[in-house]
PDB file of C-alpha atoms in Angstrom:
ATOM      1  CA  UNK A   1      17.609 -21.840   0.874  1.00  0.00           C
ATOM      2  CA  UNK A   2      17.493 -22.465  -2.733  1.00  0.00           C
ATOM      3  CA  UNK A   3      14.589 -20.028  -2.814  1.00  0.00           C
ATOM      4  CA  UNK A   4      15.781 -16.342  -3.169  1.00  0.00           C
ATOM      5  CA  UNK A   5      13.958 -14.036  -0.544  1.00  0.00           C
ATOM      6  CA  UNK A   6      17.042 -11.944  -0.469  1.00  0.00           C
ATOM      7  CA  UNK A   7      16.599  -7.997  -1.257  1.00  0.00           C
ATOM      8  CA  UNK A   8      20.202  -7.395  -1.549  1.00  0.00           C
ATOM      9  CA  UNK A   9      21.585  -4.460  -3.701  1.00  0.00           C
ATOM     10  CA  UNK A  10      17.601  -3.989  -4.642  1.00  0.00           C
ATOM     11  CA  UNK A  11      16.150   0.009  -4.392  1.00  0.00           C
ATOM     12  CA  UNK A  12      12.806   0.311  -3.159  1.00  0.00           C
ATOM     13  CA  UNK A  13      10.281   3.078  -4.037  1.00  0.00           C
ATOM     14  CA  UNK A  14       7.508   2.884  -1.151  1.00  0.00           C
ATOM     15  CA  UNK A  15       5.254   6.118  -1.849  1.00  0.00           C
ATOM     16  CA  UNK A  16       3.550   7.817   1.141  1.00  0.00           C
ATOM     17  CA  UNK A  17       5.752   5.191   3.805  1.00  0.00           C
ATOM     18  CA  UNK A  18       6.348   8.148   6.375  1.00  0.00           C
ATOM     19  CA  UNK A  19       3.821   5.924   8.851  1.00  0.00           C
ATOM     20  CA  UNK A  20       1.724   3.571   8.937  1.00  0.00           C
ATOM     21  CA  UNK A  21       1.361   0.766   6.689  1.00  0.00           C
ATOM     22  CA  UNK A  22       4.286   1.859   3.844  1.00  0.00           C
ATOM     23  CA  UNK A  23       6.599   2.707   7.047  1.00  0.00           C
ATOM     24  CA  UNK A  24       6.300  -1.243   8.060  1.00  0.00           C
ATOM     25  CA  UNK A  25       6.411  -2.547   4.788  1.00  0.00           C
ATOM     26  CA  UNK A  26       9.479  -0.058   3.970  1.00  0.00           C
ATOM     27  CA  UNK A  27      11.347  -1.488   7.299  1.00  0.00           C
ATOM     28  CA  UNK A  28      10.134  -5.135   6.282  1.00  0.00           C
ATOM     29  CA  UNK A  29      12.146  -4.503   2.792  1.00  0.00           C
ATOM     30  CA  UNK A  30      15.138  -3.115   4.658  1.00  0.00           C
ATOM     31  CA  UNK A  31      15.732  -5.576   7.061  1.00  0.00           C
ATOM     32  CA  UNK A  32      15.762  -7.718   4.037  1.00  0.00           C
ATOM     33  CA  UNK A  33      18.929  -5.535   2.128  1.00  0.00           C
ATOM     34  CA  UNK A  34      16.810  -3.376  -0.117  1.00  0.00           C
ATOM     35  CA  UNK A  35      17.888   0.592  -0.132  1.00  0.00           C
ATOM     36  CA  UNK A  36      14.255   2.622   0.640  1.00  0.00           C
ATOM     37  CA  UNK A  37      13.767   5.654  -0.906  1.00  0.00           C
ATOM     38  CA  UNK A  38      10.158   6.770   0.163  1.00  0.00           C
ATOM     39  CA  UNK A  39       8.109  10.317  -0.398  1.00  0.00           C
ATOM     40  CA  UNK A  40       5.222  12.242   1.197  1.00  0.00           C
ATOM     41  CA  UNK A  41       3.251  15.173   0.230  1.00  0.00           C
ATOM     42  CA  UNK A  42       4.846  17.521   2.780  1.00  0.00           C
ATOM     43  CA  UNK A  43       8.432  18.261   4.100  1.00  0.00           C
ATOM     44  CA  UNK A  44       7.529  17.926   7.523  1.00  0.00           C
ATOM     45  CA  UNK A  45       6.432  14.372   7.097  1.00  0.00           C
ATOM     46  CA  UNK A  46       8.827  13.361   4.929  1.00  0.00           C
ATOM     47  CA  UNK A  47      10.985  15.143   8.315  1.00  0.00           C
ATOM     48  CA  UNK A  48       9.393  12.970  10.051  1.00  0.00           C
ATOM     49  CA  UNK A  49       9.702  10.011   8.217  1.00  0.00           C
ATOM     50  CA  UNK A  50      13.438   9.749   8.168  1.00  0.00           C
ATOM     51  CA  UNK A  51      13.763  10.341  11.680  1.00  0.00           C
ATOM     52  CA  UNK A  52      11.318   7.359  12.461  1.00  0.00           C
ATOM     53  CA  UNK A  53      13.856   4.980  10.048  1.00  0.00           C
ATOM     54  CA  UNK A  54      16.637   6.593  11.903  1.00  0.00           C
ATOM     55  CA  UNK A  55      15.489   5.435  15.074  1.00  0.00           C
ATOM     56  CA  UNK A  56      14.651   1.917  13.485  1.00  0.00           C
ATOM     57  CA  UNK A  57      18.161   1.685  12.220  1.00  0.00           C
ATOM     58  CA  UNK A  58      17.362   2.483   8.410  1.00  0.00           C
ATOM     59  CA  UNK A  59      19.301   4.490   6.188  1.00  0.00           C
ATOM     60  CA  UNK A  60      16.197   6.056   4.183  1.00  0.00           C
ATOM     61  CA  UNK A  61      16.169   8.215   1.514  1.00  0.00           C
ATOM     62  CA  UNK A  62      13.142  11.122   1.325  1.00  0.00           C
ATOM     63  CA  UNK A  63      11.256  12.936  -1.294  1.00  0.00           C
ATOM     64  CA  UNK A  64       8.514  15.687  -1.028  1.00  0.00           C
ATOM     65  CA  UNK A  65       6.277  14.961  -4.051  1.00  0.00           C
ATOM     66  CA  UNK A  66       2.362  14.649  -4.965  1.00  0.00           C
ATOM     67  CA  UNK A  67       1.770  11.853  -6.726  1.00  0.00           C
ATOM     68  CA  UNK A  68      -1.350  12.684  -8.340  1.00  0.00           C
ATOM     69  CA  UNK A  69       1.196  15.244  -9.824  1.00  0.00           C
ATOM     70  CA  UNK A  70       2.642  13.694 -13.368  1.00  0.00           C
ATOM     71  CA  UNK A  71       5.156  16.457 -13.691  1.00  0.00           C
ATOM     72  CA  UNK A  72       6.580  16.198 -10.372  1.00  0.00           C
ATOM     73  CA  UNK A  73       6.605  12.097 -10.339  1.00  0.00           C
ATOM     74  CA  UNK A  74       8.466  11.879 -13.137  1.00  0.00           C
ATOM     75  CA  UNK A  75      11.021  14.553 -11.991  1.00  0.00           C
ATOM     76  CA  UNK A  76      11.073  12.601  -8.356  1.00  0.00           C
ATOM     77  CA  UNK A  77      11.867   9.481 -10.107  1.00  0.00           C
ATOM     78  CA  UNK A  78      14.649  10.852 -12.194  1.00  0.00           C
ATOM     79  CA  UNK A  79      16.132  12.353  -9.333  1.00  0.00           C
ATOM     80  CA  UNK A  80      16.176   9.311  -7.058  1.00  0.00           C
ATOM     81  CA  UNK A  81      17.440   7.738 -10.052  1.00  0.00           C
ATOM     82  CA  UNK A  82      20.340   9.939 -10.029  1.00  0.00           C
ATOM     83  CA  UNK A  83      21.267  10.238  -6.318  1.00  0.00           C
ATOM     84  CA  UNK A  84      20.145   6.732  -5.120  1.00  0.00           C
ATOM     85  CA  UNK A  85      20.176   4.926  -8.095  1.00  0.00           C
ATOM     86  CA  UNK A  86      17.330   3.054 -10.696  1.00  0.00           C
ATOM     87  CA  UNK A  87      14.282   2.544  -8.712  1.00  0.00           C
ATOM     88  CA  UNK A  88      13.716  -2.083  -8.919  1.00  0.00           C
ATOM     89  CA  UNK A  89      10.554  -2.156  -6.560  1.00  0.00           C
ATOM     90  CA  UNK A  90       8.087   0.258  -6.725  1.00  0.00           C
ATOM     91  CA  UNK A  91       5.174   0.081  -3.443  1.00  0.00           C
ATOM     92  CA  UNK A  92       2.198   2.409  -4.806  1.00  0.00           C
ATOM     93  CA  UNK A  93       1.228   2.827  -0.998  1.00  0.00           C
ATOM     94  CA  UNK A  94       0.333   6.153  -0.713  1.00  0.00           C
ATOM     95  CA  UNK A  95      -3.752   6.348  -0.350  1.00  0.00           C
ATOM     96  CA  UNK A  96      -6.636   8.520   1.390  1.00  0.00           C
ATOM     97  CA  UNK A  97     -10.479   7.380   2.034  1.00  0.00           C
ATOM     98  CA  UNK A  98     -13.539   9.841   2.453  1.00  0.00           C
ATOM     99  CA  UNK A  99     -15.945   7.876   5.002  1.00  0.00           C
ATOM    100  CA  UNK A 100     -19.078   9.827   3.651  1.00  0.00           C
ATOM    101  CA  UNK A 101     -22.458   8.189   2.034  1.00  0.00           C
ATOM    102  CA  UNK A 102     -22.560   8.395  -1.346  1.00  0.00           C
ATOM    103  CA  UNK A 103     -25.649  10.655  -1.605  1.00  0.00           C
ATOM    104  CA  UNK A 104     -23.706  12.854   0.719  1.00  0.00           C
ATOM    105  CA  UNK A 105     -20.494  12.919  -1.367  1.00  0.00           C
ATOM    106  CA  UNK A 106     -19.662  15.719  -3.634  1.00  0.00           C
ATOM    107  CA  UNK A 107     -18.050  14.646  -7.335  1.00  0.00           C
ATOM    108  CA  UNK A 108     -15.370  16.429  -6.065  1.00  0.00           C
ATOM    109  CA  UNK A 109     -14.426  14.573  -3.417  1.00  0.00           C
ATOM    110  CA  UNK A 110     -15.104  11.523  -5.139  1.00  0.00           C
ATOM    111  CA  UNK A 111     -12.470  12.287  -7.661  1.00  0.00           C
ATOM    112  CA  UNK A 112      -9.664  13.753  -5.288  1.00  0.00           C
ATOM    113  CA  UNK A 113      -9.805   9.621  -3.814  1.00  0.00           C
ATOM    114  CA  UNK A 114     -10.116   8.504  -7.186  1.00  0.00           C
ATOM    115  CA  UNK A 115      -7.041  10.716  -7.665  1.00  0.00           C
ATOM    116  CA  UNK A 116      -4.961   9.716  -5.105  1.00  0.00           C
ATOM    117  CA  UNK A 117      -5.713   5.847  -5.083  1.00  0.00           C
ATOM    118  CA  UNK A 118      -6.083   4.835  -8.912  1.00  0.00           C
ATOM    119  CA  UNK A 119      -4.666   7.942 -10.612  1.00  0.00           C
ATOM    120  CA  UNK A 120      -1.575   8.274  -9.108  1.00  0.00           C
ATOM    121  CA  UNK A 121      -0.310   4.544  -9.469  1.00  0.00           C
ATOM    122  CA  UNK A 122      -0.583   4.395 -12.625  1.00  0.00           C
ATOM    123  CA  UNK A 123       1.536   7.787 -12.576  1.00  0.00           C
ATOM    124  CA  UNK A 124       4.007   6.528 -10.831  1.00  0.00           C
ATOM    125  CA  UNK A 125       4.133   2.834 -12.571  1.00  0.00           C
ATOM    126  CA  UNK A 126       4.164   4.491 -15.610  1.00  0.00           C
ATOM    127  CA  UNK A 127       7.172   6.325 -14.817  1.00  0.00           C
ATOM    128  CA  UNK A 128       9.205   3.952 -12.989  1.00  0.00           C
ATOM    129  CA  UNK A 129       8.495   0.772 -15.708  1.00  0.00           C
ATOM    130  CA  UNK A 130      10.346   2.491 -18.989  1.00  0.00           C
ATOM    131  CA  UNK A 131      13.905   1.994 -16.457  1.00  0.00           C
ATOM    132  CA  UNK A 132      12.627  -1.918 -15.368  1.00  0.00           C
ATOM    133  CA  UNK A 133      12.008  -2.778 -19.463  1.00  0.00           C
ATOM    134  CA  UNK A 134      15.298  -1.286 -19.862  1.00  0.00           C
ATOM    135  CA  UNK A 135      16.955  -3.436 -17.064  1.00  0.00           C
ATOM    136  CA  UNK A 136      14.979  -6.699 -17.963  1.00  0.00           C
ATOM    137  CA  UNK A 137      13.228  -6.750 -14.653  1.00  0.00           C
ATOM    138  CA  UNK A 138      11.082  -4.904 -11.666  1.00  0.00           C
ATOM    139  CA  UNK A 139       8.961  -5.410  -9.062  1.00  0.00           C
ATOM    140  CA  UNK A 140       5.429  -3.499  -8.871  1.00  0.00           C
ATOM    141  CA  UNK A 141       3.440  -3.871  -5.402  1.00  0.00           C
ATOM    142  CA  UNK A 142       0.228  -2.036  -5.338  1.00  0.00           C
ATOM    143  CA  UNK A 143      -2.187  -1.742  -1.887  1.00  0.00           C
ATOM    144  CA  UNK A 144      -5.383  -2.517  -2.984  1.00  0.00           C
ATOM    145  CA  UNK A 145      -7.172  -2.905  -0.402  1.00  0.00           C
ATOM    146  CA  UNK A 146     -10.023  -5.676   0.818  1.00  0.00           C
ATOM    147  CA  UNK A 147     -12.515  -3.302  -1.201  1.00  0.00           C
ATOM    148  CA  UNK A 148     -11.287  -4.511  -4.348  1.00  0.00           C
ATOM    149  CA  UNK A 149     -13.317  -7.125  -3.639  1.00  0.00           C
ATOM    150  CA  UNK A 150     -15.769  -5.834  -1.235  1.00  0.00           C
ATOM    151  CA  UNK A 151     -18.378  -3.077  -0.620  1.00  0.00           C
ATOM    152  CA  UNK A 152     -19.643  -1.311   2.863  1.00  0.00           C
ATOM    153  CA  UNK A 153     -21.656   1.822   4.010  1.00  0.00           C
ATOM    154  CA  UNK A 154     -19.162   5.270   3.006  1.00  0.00           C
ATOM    155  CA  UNK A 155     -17.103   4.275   1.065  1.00  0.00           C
ATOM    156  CA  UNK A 156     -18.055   3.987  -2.722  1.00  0.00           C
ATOM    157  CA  UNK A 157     -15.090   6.046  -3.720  1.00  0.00           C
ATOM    158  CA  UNK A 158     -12.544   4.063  -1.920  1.00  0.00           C
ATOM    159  CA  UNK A 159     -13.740   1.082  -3.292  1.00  0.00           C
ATOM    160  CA  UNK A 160     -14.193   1.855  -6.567  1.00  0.00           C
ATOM    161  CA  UNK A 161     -10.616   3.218  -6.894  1.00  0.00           C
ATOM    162  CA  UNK A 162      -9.350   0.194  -5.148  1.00  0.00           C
ATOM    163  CA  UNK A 163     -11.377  -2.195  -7.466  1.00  0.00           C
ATOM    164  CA  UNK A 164      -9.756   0.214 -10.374  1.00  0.00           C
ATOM    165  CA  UNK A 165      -6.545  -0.579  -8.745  1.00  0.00           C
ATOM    166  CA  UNK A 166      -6.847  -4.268  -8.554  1.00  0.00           C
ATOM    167  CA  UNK A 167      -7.305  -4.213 -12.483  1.00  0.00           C
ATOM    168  CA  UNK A 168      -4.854  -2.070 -13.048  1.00  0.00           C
ATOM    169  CA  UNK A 169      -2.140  -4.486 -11.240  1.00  0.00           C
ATOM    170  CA  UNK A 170      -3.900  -7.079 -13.636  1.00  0.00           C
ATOM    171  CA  UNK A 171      -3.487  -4.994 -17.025  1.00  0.00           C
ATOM    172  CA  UNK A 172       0.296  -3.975 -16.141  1.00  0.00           C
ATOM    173  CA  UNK A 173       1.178  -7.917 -15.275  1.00  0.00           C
ATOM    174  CA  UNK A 174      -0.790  -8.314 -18.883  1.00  0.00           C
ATOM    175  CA  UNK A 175       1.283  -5.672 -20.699  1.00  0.00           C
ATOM    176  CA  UNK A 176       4.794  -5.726 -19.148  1.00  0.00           C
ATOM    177  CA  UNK A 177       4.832  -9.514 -17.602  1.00  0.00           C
ATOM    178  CA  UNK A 178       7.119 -10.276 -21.142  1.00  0.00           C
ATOM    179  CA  UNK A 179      10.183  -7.805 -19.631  1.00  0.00           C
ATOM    180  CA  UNK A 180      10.831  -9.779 -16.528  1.00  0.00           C
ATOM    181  CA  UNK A 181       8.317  -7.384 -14.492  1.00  0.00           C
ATOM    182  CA  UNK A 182       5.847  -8.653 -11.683  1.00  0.00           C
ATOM    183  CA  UNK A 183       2.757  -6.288 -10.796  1.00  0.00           C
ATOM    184  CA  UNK A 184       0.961  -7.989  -7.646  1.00  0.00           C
ATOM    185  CA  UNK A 185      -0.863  -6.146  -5.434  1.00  0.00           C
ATOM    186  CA  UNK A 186      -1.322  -6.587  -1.528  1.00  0.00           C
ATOM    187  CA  UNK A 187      -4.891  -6.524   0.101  1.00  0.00           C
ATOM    188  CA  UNK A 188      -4.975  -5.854   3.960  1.00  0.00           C
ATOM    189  CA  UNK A 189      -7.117  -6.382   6.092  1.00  0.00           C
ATOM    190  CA  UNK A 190      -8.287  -3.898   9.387  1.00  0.00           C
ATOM    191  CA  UNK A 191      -4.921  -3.046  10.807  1.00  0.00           C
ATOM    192  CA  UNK A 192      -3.683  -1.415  14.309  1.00  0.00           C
ATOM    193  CA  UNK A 193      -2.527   1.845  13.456  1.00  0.00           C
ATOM    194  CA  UNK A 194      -3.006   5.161  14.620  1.00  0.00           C
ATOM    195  CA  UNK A 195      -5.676   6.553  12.280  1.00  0.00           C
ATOM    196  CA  UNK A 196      -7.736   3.275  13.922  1.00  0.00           C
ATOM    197  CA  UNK A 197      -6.899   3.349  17.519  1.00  0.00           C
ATOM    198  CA  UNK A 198     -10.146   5.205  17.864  1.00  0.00           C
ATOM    199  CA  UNK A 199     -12.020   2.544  16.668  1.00  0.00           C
ATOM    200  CA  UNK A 200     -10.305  -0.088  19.412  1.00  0.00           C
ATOM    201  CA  UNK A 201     -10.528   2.029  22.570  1.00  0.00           C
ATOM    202  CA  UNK A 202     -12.029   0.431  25.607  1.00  0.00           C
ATOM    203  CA  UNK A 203     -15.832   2.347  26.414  1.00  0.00           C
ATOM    204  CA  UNK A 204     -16.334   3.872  29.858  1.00  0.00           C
ATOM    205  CA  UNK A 205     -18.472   0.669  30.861  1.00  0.00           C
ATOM    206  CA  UNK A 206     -15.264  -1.113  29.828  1.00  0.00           C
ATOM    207  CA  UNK A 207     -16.631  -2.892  26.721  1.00  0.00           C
ATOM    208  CA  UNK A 208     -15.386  -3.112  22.672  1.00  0.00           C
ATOM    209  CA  UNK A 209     -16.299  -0.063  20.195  1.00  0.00           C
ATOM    210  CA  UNK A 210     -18.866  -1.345  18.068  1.00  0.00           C
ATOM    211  CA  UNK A 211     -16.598  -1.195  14.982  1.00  0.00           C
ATOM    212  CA  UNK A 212     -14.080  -3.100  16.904  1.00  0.00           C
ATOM    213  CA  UNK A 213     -16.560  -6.029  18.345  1.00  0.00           C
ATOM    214  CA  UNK A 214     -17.449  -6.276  14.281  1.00  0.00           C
ATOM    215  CA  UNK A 215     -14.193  -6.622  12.859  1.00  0.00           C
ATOM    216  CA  UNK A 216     -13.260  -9.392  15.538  1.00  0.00           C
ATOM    217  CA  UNK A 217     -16.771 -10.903  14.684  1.00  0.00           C
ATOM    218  CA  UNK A 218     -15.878 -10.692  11.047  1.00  0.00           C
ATOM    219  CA  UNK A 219     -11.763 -12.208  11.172  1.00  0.00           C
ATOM    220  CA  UNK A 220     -11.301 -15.594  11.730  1.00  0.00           C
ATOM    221  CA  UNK A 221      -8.312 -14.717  13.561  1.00  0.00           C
ATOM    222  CA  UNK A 222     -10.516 -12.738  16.083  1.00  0.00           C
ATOM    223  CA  UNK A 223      -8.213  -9.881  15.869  1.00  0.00           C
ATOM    224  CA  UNK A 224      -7.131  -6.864  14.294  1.00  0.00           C
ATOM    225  CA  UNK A 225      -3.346  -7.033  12.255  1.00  0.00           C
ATOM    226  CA  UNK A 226      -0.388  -5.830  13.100  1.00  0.00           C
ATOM    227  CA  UNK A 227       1.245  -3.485  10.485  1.00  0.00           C
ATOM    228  CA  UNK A 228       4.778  -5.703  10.238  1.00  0.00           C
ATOM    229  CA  UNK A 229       2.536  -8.313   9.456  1.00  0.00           C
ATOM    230  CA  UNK A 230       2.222  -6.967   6.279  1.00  0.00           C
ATOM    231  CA  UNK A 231       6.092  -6.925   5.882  1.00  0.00           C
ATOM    232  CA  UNK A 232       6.574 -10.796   5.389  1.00  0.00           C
ATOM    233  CA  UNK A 233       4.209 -10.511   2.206  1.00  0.00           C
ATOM    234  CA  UNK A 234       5.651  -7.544   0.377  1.00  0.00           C
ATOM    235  CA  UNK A 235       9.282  -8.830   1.048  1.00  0.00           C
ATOM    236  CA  UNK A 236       8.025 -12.150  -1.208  1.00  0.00           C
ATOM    237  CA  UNK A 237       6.010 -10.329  -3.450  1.00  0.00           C
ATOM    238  CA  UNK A 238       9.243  -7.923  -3.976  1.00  0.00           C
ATOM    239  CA  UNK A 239      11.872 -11.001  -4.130  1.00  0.00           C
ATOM    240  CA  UNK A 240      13.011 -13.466  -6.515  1.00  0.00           C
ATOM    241  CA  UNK A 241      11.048 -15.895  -4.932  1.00  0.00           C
ATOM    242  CA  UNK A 242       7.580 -14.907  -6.642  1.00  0.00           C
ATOM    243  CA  UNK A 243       8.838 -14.163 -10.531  1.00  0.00           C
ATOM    244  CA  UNK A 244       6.194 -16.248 -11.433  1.00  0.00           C
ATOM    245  CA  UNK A 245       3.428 -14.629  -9.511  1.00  0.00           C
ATOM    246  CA  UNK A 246       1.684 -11.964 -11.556  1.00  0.00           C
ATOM    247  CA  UNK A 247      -0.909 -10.053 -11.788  1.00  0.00           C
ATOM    248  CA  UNK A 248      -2.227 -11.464  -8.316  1.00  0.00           C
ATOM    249  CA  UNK A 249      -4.021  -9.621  -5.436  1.00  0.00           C
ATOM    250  CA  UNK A 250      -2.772 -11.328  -2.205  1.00  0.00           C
ATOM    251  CA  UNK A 251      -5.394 -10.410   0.990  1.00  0.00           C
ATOM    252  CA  UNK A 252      -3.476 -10.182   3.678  1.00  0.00           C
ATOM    253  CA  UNK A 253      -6.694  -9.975   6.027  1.00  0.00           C
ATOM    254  CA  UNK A 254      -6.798 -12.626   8.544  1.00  0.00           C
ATOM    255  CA  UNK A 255      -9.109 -14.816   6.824  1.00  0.00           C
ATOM    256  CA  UNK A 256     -11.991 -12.284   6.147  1.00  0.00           C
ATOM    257  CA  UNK A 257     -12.704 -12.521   2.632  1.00  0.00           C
ATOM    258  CA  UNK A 258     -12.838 -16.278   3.565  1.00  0.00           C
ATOM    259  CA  UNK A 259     -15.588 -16.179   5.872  1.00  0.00           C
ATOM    260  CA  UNK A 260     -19.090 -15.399   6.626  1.00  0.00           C
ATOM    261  CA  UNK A 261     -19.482 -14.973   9.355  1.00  0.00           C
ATOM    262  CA  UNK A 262     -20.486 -15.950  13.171  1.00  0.00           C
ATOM    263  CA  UNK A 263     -24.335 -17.043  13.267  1.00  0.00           C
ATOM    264  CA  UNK A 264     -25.986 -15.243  15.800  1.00  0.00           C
ATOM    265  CA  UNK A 265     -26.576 -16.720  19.364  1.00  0.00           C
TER     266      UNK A 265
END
């Protein structure tokens, strides 16, 4: 193909990719030649982490770190730097959400998400672009979430920060699109993973949760995603095949954000 989707020789920075979403996208980018370094708040996971890419075939490389921690970003950076090598992609996956009413949430705990989805990518970007302007190029992936562009019941601080997020993928395309470096962000929609399996069990009488009868209601595609699906997307958004995509959110939802809606029978 004349169209570059290769990852070859690349080094990929996928923060909080023990599990879950960043795990899939992390495997996506290795099956496509890129070298993963990830991180995660705690040894254990980070434990945990490599053994899953073990079993998955995947050489990965893993940091503890915070990243709402400046001081220990920018010494994690500089020491992948120097045992892996410069970091060219850069995933700012790592994320929490507080399901609590707003009346009912503390500033405190409004902040901590605020902290952990806005604050710390642009921690992390900001340490990882100085090395990309230096190279001439690099490859900035943010998760931002369908509530960048939406709002629901619990979750004003999740949304906010992801709305936060969405701009700040904007403003870095804005400052540092002129050095060869792409800042897109990825938007997903209600995925199968663990933390929602919950939310898709069968009840005793054998019918859907209610959350899971409205989030088929609500996808055109009348089902929840798979986390690999989210592979295919990053792996273009991280390639030479989208250098002239910037600054762009790309939902990866399942046709959501497209639709209204089924009218009621």
């Amino acid at each position: 193909m004349s169209v570059n989707f290769s990852l070859e020789g690349k080094i990929a920075f996928v923060t909080g990719a023990s599990y879950g979403i960043g795990f899939a996208i992390a495997s996506g980018m290795a099956q496509a030649g890129a070298k993963i370094v990830f991180n995660d708040i705690k040894q254990e996971l980070v434990d945990k982490g490599i053994a899953a890419y073990k079993e998955a075939g995947i050489d990965a490389h893993g940091y503890v770190c915070d990243v709402t921690n400046e001081e220990a970003v920018n010494e994690t950076v500089e020491k992948i730097t120097k045992e892996v090598g410069p970091i060219d992609i850069l995933v700012n996956n790592a994320g929490i959400i507080k399901r609590i009413p707003m009346c009912e949430m503390t500033a405190a705990e409004f902040r901590q998400v605020i902290d952990v989805d806005l604050n710390a990518p642009f921690i992390v970007s900001k340490a990882v672009i100085p090395s990309m302007i230096e190279r001439g190029h690099g490859k900035i992936i943010n998760i931002c979430s369908m509530m960048s562009e939406l709002g629901r019941e619990t979750v004003s601080a999740y949304a906010a920060a992801k709305g936060g997020l969405k701009m700040l993928t904007r403003n870095i395309c804005s400052e540092y699109g002129k050095y060869n470096i792409q800042c897109n962000g990825i938007g997903p929609g209600y995925i199968e993973t663990p933390q929602t399996a919950p939310l898709r069990e069968r009840q005793p009488d054998g019918s859907r949760h209610p959350f899971d009868s409205f989030i088929v209601a609500k996808t055109p595609a009348e089902r929840w995603l798979k986390p690999e699906e989210l592979a295919g997307p990053a792996v273009f958004l991280a390639s030479e095949a989208s250098d002239a995509v910037n600054g762009h959110i790309l939902y990866v939802d399942g046709g959501i954000l497209a639709y209204i809606g089924k009218q009621p029978q």
